[in-house]
Coordinates of N, CA and C in Angstrom, one line a residue:
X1 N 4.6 -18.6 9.5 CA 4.4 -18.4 8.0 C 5.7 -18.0 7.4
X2 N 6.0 -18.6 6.2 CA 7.5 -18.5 5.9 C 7.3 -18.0 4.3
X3 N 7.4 -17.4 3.5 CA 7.9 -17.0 2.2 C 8.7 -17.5 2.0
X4 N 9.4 -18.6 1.3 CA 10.8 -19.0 0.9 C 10.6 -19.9 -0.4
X5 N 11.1 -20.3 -0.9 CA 12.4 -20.6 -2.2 C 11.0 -22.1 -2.7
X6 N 10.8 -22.9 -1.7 CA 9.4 -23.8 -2.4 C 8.2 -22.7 -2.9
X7 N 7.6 -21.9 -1.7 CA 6.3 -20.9 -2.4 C 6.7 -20.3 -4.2
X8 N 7.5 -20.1 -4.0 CA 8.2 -19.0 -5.2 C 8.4 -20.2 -6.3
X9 N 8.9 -20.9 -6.1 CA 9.4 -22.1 -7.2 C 7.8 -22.6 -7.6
X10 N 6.9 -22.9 -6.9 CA 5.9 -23.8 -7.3 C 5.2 -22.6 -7.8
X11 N 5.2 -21.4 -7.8 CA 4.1 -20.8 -8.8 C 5.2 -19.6 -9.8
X12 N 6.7 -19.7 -9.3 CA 7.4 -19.5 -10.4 C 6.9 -18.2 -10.7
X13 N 7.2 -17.0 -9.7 CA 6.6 -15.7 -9.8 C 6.9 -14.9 -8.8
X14 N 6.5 -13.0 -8.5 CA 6.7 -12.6 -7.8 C 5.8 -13.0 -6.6
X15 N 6.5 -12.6 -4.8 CA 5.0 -12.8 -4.0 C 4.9 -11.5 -3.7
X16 N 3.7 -11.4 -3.5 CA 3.4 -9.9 -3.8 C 2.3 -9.3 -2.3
X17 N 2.7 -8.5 -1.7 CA 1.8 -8.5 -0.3 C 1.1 -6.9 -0.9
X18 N -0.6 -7.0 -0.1 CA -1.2 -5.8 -1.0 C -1.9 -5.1 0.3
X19 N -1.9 -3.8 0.6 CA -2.8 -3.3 1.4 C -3.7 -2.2 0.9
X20 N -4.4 -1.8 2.0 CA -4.7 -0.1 1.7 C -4.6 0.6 2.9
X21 N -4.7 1.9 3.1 CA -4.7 3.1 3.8 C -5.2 4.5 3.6
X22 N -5.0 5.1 4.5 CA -5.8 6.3 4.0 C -5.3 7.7 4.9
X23 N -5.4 9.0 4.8 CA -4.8 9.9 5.7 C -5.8 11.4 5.1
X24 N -6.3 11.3 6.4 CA -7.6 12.4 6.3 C -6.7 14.2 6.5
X25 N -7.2 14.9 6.6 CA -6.3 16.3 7.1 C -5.8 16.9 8.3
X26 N -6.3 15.3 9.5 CA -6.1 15.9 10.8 C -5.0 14.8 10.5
X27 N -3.5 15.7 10.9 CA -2.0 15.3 10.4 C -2.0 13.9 11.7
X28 N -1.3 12.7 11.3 CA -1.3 11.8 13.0 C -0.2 12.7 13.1
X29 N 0.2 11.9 14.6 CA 1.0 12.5 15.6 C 2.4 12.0 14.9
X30 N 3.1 12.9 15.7 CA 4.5 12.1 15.3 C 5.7 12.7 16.2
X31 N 6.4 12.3 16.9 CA 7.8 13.1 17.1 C 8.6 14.0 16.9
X32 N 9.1 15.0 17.7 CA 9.8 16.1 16.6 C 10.9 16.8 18.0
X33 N 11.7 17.3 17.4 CA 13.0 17.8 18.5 C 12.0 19.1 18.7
X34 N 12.3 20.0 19.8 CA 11.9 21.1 20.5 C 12.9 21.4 21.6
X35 N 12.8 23.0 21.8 CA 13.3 23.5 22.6 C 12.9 22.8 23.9
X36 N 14.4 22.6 24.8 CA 14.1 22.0 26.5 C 13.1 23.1 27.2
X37 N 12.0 22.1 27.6 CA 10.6 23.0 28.0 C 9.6 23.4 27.4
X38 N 9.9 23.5 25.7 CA 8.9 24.3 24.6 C 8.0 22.4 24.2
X39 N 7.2 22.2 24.5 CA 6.8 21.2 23.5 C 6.0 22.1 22.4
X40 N 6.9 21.2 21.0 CA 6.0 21.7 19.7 C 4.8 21.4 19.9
X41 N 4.0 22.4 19.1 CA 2.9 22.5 18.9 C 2.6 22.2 17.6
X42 N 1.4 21.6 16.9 CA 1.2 22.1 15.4 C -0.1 22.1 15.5
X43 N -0.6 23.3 14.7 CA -1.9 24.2 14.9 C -2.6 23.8 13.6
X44 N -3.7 22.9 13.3 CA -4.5 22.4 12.1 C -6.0 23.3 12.0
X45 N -6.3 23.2 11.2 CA -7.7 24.0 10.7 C -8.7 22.5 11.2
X46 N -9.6 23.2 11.5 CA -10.9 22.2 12.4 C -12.0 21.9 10.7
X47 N -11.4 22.9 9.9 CA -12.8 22.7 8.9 C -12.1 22.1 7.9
X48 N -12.7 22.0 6.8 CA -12.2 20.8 5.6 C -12.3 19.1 5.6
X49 N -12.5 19.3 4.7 CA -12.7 17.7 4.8 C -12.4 16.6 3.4
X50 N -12.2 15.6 3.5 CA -11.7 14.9 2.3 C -10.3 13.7 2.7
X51 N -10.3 13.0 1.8 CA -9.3 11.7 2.0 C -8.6 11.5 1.2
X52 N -7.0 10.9 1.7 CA -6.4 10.4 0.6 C -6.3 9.3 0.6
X53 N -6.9 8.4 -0.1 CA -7.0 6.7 -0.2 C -5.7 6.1 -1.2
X54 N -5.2 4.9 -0.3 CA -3.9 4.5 -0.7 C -3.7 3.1 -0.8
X55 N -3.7 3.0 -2.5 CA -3.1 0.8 -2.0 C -1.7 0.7 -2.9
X56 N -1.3 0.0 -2.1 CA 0.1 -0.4 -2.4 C 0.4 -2.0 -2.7
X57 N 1.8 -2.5 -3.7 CA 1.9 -3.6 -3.7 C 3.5 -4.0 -3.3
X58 N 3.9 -4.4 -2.6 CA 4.9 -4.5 -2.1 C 5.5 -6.3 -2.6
X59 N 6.3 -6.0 -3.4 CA 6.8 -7.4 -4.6 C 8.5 -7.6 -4.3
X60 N 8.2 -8.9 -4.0 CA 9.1 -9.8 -4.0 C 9.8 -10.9 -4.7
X61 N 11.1 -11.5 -5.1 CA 11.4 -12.4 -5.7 C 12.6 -12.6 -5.3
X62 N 13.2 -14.1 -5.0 CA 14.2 -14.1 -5.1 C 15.4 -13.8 -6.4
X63 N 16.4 -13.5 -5.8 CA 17.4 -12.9 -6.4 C 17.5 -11.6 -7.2
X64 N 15.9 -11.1 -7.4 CA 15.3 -9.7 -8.0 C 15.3 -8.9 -7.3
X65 N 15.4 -7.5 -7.7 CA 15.4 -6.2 -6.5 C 14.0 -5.7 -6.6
X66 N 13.7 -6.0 -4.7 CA 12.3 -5.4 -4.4 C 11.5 -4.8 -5.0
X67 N 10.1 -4.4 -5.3 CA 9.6 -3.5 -6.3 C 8.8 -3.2 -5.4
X68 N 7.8 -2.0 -5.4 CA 6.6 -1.7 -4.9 C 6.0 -0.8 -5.9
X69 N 5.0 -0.8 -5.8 CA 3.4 -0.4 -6.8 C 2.5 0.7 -5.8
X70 N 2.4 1.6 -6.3 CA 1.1 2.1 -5.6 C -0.1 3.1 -6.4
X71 N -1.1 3.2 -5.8 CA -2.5 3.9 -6.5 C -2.9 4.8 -5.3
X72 N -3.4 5.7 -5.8 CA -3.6 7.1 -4.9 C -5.0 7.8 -5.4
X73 N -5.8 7.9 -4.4 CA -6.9 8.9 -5.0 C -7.6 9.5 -3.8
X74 N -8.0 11.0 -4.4 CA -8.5 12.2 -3.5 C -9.8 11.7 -3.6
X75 N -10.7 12.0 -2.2 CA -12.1 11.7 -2.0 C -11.9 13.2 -1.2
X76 N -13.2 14.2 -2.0 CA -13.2 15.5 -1.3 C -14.8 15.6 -1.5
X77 N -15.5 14.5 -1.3 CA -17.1 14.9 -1.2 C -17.7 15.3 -1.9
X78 N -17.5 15.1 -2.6 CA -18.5 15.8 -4.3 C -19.3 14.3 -4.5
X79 N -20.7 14.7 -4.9 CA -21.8 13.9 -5.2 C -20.8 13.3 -6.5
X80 N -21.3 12.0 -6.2 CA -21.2 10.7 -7.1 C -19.4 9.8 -6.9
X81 N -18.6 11.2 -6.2 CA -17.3 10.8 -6.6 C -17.1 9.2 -5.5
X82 N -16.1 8.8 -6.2 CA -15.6 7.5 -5.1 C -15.3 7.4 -4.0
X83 N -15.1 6.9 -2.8 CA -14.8 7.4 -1.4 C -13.7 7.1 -0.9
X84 N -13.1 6.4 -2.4 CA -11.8 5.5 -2.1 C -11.5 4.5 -3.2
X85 N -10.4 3.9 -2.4 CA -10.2 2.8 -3.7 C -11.1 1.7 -3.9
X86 N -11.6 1.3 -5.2 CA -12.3 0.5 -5.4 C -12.2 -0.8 -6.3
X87 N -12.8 -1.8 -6.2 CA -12.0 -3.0 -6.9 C -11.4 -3.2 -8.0
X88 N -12.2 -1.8 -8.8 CA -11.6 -1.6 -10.2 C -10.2 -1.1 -10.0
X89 N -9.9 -0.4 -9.2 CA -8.7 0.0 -8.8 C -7.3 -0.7 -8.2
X90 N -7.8 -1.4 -7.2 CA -7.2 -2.7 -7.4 C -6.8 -3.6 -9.1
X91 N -7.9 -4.1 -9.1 CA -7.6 -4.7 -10.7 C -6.4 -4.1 -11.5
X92 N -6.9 -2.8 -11.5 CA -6.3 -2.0 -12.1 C -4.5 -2.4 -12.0
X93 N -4.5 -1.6 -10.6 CA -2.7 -1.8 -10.3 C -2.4 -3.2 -10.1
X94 N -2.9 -4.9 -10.0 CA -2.3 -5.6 -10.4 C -1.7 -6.0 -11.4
X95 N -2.5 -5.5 -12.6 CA -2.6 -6.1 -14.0 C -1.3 -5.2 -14.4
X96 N -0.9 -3.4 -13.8 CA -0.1 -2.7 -13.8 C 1.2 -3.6 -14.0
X97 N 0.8 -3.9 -12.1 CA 2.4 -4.6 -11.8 C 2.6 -6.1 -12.4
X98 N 1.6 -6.7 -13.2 CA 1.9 -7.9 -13.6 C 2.6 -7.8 -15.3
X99 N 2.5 -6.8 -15.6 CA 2.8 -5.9 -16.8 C 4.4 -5.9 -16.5
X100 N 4.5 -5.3 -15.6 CA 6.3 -4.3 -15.4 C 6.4 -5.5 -14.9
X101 N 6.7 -6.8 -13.7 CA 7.4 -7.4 -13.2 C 7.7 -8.6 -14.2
X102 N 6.6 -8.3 -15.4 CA 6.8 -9.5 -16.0 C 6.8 -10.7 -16.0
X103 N 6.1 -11.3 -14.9 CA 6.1 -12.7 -14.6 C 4.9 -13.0 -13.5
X104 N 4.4 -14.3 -13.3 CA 3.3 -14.7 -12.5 C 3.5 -14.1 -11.0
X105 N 1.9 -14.0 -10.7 CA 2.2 -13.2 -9.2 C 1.4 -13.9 -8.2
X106 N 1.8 -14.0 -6.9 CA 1.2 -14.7 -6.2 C 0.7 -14.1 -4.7
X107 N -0.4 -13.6 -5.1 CA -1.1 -12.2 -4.4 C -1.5 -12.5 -2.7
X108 N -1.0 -11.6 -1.3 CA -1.0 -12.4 -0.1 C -2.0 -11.1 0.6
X109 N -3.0 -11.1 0.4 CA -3.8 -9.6 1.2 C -4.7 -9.8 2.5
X110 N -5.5 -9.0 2.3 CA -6.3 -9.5 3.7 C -8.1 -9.8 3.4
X111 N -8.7 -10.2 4.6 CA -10.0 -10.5 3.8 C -10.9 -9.5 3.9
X112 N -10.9 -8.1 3.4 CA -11.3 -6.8 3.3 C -12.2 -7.3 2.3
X113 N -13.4 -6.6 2.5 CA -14.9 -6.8 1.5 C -14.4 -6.5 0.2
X114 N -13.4 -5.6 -0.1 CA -13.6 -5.1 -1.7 C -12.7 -6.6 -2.3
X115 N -11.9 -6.8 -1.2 CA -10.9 -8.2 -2.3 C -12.0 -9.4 -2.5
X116 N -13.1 -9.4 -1.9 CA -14.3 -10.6 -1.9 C -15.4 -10.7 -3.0
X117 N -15.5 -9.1 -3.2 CA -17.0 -8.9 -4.1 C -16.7 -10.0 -5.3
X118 N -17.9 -9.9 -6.2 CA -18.1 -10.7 -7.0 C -17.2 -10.5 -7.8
X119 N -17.1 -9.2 -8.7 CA -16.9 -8.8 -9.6 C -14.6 -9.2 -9.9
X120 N -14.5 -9.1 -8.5 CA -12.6 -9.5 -8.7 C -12.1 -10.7 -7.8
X121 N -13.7 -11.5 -7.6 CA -13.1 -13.2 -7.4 C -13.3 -13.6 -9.4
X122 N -13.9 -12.6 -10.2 CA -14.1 -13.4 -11.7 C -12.9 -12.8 -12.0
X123 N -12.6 -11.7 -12.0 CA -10.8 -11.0 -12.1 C -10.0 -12.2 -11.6
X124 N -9.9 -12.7 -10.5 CA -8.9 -13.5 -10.0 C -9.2 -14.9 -11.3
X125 N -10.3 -15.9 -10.9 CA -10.6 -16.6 -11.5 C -10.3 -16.8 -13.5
X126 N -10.4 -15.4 -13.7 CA -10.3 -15.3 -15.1 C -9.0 -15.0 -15.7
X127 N -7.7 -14.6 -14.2 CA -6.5 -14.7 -15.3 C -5.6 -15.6 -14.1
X128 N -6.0 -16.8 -13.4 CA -5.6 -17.5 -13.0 C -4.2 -18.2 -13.8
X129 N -3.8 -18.0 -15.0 CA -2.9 -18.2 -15.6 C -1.4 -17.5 -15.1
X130 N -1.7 -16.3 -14.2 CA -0.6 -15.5 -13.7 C -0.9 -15.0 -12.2
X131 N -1.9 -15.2 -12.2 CA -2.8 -14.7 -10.3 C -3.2 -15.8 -9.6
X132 N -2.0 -16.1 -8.6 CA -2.9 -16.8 -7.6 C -2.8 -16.4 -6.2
X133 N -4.1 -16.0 -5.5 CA -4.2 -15.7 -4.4 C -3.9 -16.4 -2.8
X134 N -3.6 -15.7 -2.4 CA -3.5 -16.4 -0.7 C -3.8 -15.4 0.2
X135 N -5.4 -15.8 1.2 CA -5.8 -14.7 2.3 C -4.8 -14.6 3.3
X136 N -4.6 -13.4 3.9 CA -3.8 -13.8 5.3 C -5.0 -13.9 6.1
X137 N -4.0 -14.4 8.0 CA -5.2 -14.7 8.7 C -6.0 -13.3 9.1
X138 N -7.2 -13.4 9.9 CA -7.9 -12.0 10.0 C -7.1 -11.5 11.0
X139 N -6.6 -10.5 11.3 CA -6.3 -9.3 12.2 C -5.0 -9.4 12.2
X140 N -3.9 -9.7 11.3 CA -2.3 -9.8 11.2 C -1.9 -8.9 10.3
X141 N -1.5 -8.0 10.8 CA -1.4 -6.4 9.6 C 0.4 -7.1 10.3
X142 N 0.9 -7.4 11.0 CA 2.3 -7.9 11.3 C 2.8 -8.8 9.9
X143 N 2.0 -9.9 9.8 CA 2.5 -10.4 8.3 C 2.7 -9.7 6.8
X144 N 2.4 -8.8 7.0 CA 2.2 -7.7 5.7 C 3.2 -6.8 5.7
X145 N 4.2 -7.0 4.4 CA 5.3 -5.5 4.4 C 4.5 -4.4 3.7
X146 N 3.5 -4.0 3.5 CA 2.6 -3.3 2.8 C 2.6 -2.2 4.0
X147 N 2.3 -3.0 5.4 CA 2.2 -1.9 6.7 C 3.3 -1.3 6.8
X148 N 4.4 -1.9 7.1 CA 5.6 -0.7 7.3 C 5.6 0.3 6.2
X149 N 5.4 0.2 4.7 CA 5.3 0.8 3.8 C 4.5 2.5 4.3
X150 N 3.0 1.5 5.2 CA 2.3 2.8 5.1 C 3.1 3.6 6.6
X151 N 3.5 2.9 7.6 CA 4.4 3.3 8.7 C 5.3 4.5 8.1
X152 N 6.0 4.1 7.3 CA 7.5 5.0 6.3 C 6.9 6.6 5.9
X153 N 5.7 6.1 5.6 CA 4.6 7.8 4.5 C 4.0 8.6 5.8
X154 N 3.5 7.3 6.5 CA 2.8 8.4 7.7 C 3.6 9.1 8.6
X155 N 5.1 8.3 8.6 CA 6.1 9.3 9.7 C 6.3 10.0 9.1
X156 N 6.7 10.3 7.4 CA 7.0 11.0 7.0 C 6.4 12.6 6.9
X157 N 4.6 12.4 6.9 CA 3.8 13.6 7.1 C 3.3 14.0 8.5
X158 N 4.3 13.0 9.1 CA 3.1 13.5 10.6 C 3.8 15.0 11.1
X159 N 2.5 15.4 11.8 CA 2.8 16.5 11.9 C 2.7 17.8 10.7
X160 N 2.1 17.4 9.6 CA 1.8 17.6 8.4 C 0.7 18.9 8.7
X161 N 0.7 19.8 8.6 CA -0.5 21.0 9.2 C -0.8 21.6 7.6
X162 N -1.6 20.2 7.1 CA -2.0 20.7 5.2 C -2.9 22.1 5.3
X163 N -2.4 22.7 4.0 CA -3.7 24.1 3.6 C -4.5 23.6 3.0
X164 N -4.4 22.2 2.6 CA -5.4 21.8 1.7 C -5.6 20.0 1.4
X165 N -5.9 19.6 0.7 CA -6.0 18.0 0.5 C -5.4 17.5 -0.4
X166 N -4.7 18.9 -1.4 CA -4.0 18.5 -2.3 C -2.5 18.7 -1.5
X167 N -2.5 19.3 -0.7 CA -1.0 19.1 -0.4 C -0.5 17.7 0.2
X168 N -1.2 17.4 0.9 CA -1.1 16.2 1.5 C -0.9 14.9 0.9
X169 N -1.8 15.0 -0.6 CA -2.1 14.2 -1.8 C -0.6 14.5 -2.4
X170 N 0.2 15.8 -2.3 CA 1.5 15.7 -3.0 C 2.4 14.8 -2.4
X171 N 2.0 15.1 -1.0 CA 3.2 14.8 0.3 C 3.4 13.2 0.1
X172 N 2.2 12.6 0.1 CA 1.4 10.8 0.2 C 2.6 10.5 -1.2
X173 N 2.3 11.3 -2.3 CA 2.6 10.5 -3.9 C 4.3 10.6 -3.6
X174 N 5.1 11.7 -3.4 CA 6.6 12.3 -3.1 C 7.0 11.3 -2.3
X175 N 6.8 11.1 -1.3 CA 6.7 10.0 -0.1 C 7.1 8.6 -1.3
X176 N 6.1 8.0 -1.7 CA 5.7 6.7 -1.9 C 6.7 6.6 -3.2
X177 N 7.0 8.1 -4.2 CA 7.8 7.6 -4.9 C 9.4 7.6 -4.8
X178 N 9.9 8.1 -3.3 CA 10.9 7.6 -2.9 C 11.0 6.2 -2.2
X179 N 10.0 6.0 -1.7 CA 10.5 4.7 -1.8 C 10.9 3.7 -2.6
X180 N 10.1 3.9 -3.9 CA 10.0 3.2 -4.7 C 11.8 2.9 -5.6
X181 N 12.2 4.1 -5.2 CA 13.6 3.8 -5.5 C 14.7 3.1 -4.9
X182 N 14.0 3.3 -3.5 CA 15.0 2.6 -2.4 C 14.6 0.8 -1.8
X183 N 14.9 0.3 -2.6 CA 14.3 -1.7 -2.3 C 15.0 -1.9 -1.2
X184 N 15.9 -1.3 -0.5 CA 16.2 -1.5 0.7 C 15.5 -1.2 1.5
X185 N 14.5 0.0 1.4 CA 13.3 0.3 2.9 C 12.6 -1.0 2.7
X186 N 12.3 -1.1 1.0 CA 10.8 -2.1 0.7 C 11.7 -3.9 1.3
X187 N 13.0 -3.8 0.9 CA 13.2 -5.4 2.1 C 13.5 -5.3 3.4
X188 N 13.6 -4.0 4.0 CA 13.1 -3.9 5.4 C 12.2 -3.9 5.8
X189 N 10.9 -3.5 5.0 CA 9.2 -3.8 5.3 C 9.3 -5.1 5.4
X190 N 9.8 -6.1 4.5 CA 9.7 -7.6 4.6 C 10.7 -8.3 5.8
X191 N 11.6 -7.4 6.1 CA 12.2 -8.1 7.7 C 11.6 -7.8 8.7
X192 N 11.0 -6.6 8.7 CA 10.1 -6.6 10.1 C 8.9 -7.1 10.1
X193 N 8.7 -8.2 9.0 CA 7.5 -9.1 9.3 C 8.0 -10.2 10.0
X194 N 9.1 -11.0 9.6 CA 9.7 -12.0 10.3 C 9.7 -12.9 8.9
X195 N 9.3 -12.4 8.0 CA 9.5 -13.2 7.0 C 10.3 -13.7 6.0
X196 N 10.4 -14.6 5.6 CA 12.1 -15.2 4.7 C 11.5 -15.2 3.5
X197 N 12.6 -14.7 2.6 CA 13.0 -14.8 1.5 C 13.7 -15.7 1.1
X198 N 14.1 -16.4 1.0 CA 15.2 -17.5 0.5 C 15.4 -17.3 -0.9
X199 N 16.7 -17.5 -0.9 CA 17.3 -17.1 -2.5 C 18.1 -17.8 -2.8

C-alpha cells in the first residue's frame, strides 16, 4: 500500500490516518534505568477505576508540515455518562480538522463498529464534497501512523503510578500536545509504516 503523489492529486487533499485508544489507571509497563541489582518497582493502588479514551488524526500532504488532531475524554462510571469516544465525537474532530487544514480529506481508519453505524456513513455520505473514506485491511494497526502516535503517549506515562484519573487525563492531553508541535515525530509515525509520501 503506497500513499503517494497520484492518491493526493486525484482527491486534491490532506490523507489523513484516524485511530483510537485508551489508558485505564493500571500504568503499562515500560523501561526505566535502576540501580545494578535494584529492579524498579512501581507500586499502583488496586482500587479506582475509570478510562481515558483517545482518537487521534494524524494528516498528511505533500509539501505541507504534518498536522495531528486529537479528542480526549474521561469515563469514571457515573450513570448515563459515555464510556468513550463516540461517533459524534469522531464527527466532531473531523469536521475540526477539515476546518484548520483547510482543504479536502481523505480519511484511511479501520473497520471498528462506531466508523460503520448508520448515523456517520450519512456524515460521510452527506459531506462527500470534502470526505472520502478508505477502510484499511482488518488486523493492520502496522499501516496506521495513528499507532506510533499512541506508542509516543504510552512510553511516555508508562510507569505512571496516577492518584487519580485526572492525572493521567493531564499526562495523555501534555503528551499529545507536544507532539503536536513536533511534525517530525508525526512523519516518523508515517515512516515506520513503510509508507510514501511523494512530494
Amino acid at each position: 500500500m503506497a500513499v503517494g503523489k497520484r492518491t493526493a492529486a486525484a482527491y486534491g487533499g490532506w490523507i489523513v490516518f484516524e485511530d483510537e485508544a485508551g489508558q485505564s489507571l493500571t500504568p503499562s509497563r515500560a523501561r526505566s534505568w535502576g540501580r545494578r541489582g535494584c529492579t524498579p518497582v512501581v507500586r499502583v493502588r488496586g482500587r479506582g477505576s475509570g478510562r481515558v479514551s483517545m482518537a487521534g488524526l494524524t494528516c498528511y500532504r505533500p509539501g505541507k508540515r504534518s498536522r495531528m488532531f486529537y479528542s480526549v475524554r474521561e469515563y469514571r462510571g457515573r450513570k448515563g455518562e459515555p464510556k468513550g469516544i463516540g461517533w459524534r465525537d469522531l464527527r466532531d474532530l473531523l469536521v475540526r480538522a477539515h476546518i484548520q487544514l483547510g482543504g479536502p480529506i481523505v480519511l484511511v481508519w479501520d473497520n471498528l463498529r462506531m466508523h460503520l453505524v448508520e448515523p456517520m456513513r450519512e456524515f460521510i455520505a452527506d459531506h462527500a464534497d470534502w470526505l472520502t473514506v478508505f477502510q484499511l485491511p482488518s488486523y493492520s494497526p502496522d499501516l496506521n501512523p495513528q499507532e506510533g502516535i499512541w506508542s509516543l503517549v504510552k512510553r511516555d506515562i508508562g510507569n505512571l503510578a496516577a492518584a487519580d484519573l485526572g492525572q493521567i487525563t493531564r499526562a495523555v492531553k501534555r503528551k499529545l500536545k507536544q507532539i503536536q508541535y513536533r511534525p517530525d515525530l508525526v512523519d516518523g509515525c508515517l515512516a515506520g509504516t513503510d509508507l510514501i509520501m511523494d512530494g
